[in-house]
Coordinates of C-alpha atoms and ligand atoms in Angstrom, one line a residue:
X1496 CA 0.0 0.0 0.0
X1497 CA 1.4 3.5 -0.7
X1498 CA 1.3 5.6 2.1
X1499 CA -0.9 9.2 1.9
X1500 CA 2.3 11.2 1.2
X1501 CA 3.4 8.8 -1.5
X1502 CA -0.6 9.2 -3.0
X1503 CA 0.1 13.3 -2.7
X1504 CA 3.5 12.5 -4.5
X1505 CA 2.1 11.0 -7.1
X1506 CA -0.7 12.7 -7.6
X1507 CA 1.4 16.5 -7.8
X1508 CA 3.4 14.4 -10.9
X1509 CA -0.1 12.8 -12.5
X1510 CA -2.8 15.8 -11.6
X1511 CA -5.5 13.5 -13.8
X1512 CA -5.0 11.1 -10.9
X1513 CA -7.3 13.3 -9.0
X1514 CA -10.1 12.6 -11.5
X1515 CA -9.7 8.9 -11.6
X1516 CA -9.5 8.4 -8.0
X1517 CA -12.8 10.1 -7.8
X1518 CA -14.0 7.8 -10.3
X1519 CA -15.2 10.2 -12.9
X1520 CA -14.5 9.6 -16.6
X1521 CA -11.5 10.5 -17.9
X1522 CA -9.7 10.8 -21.1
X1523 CA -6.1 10.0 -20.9
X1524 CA -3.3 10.7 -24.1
X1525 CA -0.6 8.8 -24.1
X1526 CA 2.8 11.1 -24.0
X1527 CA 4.8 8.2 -24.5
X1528 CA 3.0 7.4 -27.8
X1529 CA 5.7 6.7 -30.9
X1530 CA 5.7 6.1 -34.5
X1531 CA 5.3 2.3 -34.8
X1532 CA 8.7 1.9 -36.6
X1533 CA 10.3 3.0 -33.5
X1534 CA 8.1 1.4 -31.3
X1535 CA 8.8 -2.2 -32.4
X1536 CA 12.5 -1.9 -31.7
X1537 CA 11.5 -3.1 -28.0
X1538 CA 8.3 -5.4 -28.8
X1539 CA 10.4 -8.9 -28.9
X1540 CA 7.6 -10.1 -31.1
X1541 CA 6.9 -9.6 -35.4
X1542 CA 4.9 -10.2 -37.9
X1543 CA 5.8 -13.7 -38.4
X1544 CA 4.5 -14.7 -34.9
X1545 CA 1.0 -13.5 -35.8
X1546 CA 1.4 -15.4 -39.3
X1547 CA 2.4 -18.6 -37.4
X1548 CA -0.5 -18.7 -34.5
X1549 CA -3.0 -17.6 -37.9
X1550 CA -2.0 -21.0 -39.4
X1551 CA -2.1 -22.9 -36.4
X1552 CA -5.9 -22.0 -36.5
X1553 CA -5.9 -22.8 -40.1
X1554 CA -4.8 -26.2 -39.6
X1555 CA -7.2 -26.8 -36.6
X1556 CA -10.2 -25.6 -39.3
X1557 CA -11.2 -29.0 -39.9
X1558 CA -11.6 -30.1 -36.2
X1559 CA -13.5 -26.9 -35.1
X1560 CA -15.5 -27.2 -37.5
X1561 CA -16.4 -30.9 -36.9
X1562 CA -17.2 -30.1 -33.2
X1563 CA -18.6 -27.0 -33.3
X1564 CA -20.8 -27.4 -36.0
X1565 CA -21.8 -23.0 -36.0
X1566 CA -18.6 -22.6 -37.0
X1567 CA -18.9 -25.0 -40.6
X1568 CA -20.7 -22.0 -42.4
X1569 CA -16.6 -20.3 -42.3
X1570 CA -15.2 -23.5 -42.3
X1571 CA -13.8 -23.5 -39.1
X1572 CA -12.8 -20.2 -39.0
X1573 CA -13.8 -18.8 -35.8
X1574 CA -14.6 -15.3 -36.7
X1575 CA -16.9 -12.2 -35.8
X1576 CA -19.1 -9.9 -38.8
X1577 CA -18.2 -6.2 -38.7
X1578 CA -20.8 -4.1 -39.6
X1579 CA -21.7 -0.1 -40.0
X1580 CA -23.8 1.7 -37.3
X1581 CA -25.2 4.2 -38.8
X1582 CA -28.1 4.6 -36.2
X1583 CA -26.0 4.1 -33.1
X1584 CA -23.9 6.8 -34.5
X1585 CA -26.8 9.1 -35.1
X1586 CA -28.3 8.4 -31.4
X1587 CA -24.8 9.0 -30.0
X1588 CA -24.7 12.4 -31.7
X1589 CA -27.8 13.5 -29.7
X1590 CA -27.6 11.6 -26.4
X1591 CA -24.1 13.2 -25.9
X1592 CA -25.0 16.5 -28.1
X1593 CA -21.4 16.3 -30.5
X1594 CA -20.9 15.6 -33.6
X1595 CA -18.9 12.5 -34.9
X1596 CA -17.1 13.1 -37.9
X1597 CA -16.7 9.7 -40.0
X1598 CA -18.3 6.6 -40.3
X1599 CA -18.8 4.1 -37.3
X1600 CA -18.5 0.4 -37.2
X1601 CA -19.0 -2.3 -34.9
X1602 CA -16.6 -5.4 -34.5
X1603 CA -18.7 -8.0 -33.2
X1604 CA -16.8 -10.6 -31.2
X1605 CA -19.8 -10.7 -29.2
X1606 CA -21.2 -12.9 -32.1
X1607 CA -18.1 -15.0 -32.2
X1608 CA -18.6 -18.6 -32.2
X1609 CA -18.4 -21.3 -29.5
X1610 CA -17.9 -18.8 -26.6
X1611 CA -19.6 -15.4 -27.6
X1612 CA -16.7 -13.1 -26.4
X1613 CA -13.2 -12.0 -27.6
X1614 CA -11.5 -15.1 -25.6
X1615 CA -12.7 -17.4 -28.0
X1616 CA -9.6 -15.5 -29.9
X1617 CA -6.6 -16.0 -27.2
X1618 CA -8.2 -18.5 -24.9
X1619 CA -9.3 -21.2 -27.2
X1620 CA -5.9 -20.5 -29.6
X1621 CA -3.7 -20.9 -26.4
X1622 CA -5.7 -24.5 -25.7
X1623 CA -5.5 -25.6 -29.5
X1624 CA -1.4 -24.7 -29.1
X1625 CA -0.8 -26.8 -26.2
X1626 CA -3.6 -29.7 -27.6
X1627 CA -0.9 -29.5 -30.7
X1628 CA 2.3 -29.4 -28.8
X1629 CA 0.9 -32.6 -26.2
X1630 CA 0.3 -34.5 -29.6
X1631 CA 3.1 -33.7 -31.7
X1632 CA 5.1 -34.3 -29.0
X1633 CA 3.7 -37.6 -28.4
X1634 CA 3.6 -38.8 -31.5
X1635 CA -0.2 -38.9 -31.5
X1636 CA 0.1 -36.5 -35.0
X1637 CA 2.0 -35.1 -37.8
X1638 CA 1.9 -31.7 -39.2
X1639 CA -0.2 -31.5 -42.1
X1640 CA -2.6 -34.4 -41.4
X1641 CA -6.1 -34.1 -40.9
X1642 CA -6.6 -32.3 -37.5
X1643 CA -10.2 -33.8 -37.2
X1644 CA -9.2 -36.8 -36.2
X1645 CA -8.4 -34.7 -32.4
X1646 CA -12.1 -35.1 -32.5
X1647 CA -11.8 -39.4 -31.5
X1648 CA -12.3 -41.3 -28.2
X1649 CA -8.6 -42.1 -29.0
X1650 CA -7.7 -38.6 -28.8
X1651 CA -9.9 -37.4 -26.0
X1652 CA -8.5 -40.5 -24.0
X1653 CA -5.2 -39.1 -24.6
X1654 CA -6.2 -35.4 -23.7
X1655 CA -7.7 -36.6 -20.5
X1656 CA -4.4 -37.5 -19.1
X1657 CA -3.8 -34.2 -18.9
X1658 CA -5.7 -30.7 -17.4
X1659 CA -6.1 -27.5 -17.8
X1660 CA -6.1 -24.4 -15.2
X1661 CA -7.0 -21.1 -15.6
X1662 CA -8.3 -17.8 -13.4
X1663 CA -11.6 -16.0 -14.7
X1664 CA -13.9 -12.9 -14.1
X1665 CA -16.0 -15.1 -16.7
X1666 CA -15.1 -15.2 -20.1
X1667 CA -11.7 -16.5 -20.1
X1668 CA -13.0 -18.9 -18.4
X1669 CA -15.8 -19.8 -20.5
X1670 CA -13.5 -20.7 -23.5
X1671 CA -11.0 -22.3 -21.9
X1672 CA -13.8 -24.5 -20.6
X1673 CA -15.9 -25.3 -23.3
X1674 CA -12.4 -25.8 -25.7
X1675 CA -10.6 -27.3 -23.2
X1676 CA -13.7 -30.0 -22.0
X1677 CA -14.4 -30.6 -26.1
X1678 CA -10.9 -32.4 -26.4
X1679 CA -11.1 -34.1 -23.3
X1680 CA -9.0 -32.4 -21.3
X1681 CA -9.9 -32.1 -17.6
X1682 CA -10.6 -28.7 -16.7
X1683 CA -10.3 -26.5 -13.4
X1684 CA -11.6 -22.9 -13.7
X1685 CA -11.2 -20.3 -11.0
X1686 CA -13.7 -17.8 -10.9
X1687 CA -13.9 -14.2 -9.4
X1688 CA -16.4 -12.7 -6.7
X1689 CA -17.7 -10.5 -10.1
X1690 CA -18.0 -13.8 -12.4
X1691 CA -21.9 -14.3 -13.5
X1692 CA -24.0 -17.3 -12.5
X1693 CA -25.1 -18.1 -15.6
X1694 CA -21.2 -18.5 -16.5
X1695 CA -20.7 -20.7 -13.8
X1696 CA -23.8 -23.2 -14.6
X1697 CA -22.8 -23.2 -18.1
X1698 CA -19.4 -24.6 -17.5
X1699 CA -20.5 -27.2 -15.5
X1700 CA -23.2 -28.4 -17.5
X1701 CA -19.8 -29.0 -19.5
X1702 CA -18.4 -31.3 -16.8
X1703 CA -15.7 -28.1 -16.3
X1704 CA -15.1 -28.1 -12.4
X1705 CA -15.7 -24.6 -11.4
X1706 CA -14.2 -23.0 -8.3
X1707 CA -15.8 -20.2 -6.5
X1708 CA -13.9 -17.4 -4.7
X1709 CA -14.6 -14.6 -2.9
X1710 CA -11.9 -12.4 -3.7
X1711 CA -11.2 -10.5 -7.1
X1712 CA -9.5 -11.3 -10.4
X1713 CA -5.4 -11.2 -10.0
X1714 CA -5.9 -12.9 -6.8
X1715 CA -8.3 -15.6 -8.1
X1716 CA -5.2 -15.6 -10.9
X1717 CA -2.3 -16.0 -8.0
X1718 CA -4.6 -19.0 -6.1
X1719 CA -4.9 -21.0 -9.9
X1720 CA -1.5 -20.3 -11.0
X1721 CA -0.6 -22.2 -7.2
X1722 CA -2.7 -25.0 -7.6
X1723 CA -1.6 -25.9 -11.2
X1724 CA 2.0 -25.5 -10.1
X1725 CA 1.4 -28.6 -8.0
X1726 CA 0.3 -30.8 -10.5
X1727 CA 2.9 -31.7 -13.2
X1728 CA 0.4 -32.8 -15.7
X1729 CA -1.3 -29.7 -15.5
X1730 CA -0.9 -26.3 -17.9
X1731 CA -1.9 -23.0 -16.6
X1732 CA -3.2 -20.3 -18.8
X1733 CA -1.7 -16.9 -17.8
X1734 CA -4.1 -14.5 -18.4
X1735 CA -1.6 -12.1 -16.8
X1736 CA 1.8 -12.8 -19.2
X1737 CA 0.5 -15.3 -21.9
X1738 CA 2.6 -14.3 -25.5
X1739 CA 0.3 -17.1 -26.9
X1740 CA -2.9 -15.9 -25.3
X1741 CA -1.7 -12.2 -27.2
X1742 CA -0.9 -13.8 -30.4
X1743 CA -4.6 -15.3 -30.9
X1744 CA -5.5 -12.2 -30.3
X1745 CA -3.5 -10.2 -32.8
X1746 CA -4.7 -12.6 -35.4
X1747 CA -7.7 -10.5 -35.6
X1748 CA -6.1 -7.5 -37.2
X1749 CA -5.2 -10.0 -40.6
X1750 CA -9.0 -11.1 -40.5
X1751 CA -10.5 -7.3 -40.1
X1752 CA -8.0 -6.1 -42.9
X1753 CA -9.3 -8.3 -45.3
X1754 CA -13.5 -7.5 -43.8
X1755 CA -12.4 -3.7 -44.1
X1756 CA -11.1 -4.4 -48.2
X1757 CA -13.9 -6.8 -48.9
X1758 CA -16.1 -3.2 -47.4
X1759 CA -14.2 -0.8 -49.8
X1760 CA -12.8 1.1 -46.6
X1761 CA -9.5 2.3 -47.0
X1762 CA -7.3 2.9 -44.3
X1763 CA -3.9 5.3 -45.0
X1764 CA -2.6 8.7 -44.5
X1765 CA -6.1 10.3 -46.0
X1766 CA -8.4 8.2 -44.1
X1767 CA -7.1 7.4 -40.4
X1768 CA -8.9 4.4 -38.6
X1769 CA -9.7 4.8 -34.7
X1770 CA -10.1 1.7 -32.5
X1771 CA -11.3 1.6 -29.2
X1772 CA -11.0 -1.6 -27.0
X1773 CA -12.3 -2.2 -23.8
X1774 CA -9.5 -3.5 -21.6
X1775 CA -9.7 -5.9 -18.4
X1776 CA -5.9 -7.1 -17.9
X1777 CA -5.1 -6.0 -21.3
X1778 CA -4.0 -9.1 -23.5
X1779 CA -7.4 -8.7 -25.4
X1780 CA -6.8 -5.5 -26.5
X1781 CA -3.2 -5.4 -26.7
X1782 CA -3.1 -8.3 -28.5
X1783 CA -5.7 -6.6 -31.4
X1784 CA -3.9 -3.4 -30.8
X1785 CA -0.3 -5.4 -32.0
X1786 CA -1.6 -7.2 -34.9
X1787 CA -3.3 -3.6 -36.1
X1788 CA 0.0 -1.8 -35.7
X1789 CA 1.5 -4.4 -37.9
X1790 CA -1.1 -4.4 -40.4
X1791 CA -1.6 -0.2 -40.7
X1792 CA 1.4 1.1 -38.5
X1793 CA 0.6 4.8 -37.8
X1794 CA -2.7 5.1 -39.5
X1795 CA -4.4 3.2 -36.6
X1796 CA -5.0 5.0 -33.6
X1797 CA -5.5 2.4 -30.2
X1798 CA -7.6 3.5 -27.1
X1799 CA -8.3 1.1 -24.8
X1800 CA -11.6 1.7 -22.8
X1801 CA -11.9 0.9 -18.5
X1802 CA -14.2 1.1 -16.2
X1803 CA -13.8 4.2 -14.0
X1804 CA -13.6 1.6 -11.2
X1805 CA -11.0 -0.3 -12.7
X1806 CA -8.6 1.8 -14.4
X1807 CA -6.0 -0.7 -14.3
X1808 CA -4.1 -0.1 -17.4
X1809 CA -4.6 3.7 -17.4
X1810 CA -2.5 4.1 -13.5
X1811 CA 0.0 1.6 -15.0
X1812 CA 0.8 3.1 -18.3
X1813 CA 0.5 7.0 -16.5
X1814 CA 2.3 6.0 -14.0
X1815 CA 5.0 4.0 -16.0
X1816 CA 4.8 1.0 -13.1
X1817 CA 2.6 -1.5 -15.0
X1818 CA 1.8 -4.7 -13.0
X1819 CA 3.2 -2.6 -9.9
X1820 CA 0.2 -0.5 -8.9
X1821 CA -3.3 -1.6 -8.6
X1822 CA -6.7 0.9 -8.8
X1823 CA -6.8 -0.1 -5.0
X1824 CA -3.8 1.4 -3.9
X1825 CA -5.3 4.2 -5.4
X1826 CA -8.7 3.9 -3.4
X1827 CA -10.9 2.6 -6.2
X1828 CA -13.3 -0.5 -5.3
X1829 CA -12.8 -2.5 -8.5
X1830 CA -16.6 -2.7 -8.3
X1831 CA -18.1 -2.9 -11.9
X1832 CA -21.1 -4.8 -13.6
X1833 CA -18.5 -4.6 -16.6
X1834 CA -17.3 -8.2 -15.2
X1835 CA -14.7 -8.7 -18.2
X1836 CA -13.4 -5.5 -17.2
X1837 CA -13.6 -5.5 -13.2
X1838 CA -9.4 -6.3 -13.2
X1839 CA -7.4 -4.0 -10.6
X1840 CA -3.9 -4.8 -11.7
X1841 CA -2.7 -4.3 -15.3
X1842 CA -0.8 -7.4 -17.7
X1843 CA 3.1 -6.6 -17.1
X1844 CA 3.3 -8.2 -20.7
X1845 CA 1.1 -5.8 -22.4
X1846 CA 2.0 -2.2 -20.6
X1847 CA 5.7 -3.0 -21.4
X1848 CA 5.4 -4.4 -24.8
X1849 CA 2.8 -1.5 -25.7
X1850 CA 3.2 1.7 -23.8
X1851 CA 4.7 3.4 -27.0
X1852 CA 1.9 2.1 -28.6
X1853 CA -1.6 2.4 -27.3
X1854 CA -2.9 6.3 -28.2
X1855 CA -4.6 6.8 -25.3
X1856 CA -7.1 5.5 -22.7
X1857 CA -10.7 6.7 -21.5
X1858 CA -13.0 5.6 -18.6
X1859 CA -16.3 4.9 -18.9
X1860 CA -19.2 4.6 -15.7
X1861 CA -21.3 2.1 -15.4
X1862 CA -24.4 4.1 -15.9
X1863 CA -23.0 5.2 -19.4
X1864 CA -22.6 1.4 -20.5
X1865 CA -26.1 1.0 -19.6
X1866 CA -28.0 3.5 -21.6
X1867 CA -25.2 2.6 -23.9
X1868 CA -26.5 -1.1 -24.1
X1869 CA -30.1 -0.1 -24.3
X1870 CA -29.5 2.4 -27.2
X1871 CA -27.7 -0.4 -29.3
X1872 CA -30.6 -2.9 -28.8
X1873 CA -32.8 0.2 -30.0
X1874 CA -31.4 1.4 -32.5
X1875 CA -29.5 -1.7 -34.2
X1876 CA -31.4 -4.8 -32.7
X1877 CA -27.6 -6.1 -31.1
X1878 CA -27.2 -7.1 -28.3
X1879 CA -24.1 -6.9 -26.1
X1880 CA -22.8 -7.3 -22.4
X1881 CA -22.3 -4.1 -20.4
X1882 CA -18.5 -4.5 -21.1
X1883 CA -18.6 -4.1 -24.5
X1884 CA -20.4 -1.6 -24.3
X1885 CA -16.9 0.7 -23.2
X1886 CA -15.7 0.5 -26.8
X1887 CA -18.6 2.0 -27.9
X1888 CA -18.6 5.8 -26.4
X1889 CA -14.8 5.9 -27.8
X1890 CA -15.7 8.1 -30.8
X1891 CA -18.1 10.5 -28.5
X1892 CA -15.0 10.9 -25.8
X1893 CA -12.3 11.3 -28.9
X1894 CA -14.7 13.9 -29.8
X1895 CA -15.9 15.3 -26.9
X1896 CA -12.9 15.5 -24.8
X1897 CA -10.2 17.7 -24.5
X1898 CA -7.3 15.3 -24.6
X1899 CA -9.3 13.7 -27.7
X1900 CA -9.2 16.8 -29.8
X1901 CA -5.4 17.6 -28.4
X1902 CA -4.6 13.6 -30.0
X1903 CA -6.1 14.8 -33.1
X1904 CA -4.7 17.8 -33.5
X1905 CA -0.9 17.1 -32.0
X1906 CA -1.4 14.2 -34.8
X1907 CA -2.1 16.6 -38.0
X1908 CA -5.6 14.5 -38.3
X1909 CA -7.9 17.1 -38.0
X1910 CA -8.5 17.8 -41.7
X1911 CA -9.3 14.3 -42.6
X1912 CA -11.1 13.3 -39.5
X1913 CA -14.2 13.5 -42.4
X1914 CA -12.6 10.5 -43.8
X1915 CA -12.8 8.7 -40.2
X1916 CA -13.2 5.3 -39.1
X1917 CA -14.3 4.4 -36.4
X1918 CA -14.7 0.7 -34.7
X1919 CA -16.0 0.4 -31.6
X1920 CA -15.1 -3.5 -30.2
X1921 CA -17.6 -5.0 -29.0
X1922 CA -16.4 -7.8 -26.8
X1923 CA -19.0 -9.7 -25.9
X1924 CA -22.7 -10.9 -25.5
X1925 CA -24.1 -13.6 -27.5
X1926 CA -24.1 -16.2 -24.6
X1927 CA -26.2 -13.9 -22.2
X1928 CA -28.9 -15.9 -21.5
X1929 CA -32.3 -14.1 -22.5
X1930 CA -34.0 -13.0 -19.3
X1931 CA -30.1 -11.2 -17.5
X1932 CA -30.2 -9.2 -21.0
X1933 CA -34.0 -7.8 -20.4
X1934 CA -32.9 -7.3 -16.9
X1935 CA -29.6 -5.2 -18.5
X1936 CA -31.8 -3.6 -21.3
X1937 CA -34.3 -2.1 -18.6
X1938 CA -31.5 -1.1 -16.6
X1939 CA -30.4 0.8 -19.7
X1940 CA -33.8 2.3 -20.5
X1941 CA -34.4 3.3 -16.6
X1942 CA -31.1 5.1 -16.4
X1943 CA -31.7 7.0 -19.8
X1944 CA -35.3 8.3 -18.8
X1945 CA -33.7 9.7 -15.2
X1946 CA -30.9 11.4 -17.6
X1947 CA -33.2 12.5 -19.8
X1948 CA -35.3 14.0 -17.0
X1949 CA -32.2 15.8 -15.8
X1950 CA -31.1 13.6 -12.9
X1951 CA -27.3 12.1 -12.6
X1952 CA -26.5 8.7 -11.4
X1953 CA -24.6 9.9 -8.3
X1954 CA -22.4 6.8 -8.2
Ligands
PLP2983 C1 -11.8 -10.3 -21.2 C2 -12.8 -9.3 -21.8 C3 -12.3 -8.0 -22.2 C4 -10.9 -7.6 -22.1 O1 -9.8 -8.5 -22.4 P1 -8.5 -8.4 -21.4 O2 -7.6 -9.4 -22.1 O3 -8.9 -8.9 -20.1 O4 -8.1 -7.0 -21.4 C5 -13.2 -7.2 -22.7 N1 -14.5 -7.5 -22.8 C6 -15.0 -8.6 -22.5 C7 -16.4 -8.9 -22.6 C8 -14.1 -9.6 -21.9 O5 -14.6 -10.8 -21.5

């Protein structure tokens, strides 16, 4: 814990810190922000790891889609639609009164298949990797054979031998399990106090063994990472470090490029492209934010959206001590129903690899996901969890904000910020079950009459 004078200290060198221990939004520019050329000099990873975990999927194709038969329309390909907003972008104009210059697009990974959320990218890549490794190694496969035959008793015999660990707010957990239970392997989640219900009895319907804690996500993380450590057949998934975990997740920068062609959108030094990714321990978006940079180096512009409860990634890279601080030490609760996003301590991996990187960060409250969730279901019939939500108000705060306009303009964007585009990642929220999404839509709608009517949410 930092003592009050070391909170003062800190504060005097950050002033914003103020504002996020108060838990109000905040927009947050990244002074340490570099051309991506310079940049990659210290990211020990390149294109060619991105290329490699993208045909690792490829040659699992044929088993996903085998087992997971919503997957055979793409052959296998687990992959999420992007599509415009127009609407959304129009009722975000008037419920925040500003204008957003450019077009607006939705990345729906909350329609991705198997687990309905962006860790069906890194979570069920990182499983496929280690099913491969246990096999090759093993002699139970070659590469370049027919990767459906994982899909036999032989195979799940074999898997069985061996388990899987891994700490959850939810998600993480959710494709680890249904991936990970699907080859045979035995798996162990560890869930947070914030993780769902529904979550939970999903994964056990699986024959997953889920563990409930009462405490929050890195320490759920510390208690898993123990418990596999004794077990020498068993392979932890660090949410926390994992390069494999990032790669899968980078590998959705090749698969938008290609969605973003096949849509005639051009991204260069006439038409920027703005990205904003809501952030829990950071892999997610880091990962995406990696494979981007390779793909459109400094025409992509990175914010990572956070809940103004857990800020984790904004104290880390503002404060330059990563995985060192935690929003508690600064007085924040960690409280959020953005559960994907209720993380207190930041991904050491990601600050380090990407603090020249990532444009900037904003907060978003709760309330705004809320009327933010409603408005999507009203205006575009989608559907998403409160967490993905965070994504969304990126183009209203870029526009809105001072430090947005100050990125813009300390960026010589401002004349072709006509030219926008703008993606707003939308995370998750396919697997909600039907009767927790009316209970988040009303939520949403109650919120935006009160707001409406002129009363605040005095969180
Ligand atoms: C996990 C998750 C994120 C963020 O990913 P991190 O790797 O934790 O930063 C965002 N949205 C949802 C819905 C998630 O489940």
């Amino acid at each position: 814990m930092m003592t009050k004078n070391e909170i003062q200290k800190r504060i005097k060198e950050f002033p914003l810190l103020k504002t996020i221990m108060a838990a109000e939004e905040v927009f947050w520019r990244n002074p340490k922000y570099h051309t991506f050329a310079q940049a990659i000099r210290t990211i020990p990873l390149r294109e060619g790891d991105v290329k490699e975990a993208e045909e690792r999927l490829h040659r699992f194709a044929p088993y996903i889609a085998k087992v997971f038969p919503e997957t055979r329309p793409a052959h296998g390909i687990i992959e999420s639609p992007l599509v415009r907003i127009p609407n959304m972008k129009q009722r975000l104009e008037k419920m925040f009164q500003t204008n957003i210059e450019g077009e607006l697009l939705l990345k729906c990974d909350s329609h991705l298949p198997i687990s309905g959320s962006i860790k069906a990218r890194g979570g069920i890549y990182e499983v496929l990797k280690h099913a491969e490794d246990l096999a090759l190694a093993n002699g139970m496969i070659a590469i370049g054979e027919d990767y459906a035959v994982m899909a036999s008793e032989e195979f799940r015999q074999f898997f069985s031998r061996y388990s899987l660990v891994v700490g959850s707010t939810g998600n993480l957990g959710l494709s680890i399990g249904i991936i990970g239970a699907q080859l045979g392997f035995r798996v162990t989640v560890h869930m947070s106090a914030d993780a769902k219900q529904w979550k939970k009895d999903l994964l056990r319907s699986k024959g997953v063994t889920v563990m409930e804690h009462l405490t929050d996500y890195n320490q759920v993380v510390e208690e898993a990472r123990r418990q596999s450590a004794e077990d020498p057949t068993s392979y932890f998934i660090d949410d926390e470090n994992s390069i494999h975990l990032f790669l899968g997740y980078a590998v959705a920068a090749l698969r938008l490029k290609k969605q973003l062609d096949d849509m005639h959108i051009t991204v260069d030094g006439d038409h920027p492209l703005f990205v904003y990714l809501p952030c829990g321990v950071g892999g997610g978006p880091g990962g995406v934010t990696f494979g981007l940079k390779l793909v459109y180096g400094d025409h992509v512009h990175c914010f990572f959206a956070e809940p103004t409860h857990s800020p984790c990634m904004l104290l880390g890279l503002m404060t330059g001590q990563h995985d060192r601080v935690s929003v508690q030490e600064f007085g924040l609760d960690n409280k959020t129903e953005a559960d994907g996003l209720a993380v207190g301590r930041p991904s050491r991996l990601v600050g380090n690899m990407l603090e020249n990187v990532i444009s900037g960060v904003y907060t978003v409250d709760d309330s705004t996901l809320y009327r933010l969730l409603a408005a999507m279901v009203d205006t575009e019939n989608i559907r998403l969890e409160p967490s993905a939500l965070a994504g969304v108000a990126g183009p209203v705060r870029l526009f809105r904000d001072l430090a947005g306009q100050t990125y813009v303009e300390a960026n010589g964007l401002k004349e072709n910020m006509k030219n926008a585009t703008h993606i707003g990642w939308a995370t998750g929220g396919s697997m909600v079950p039907k009767d927790v999404m009316e209970a988040y839509y009303r939520e949403g709608v109650r919120i935006e009459t009160m707001t409406e009517n002129g009363f605040s949410e005095g969180r």
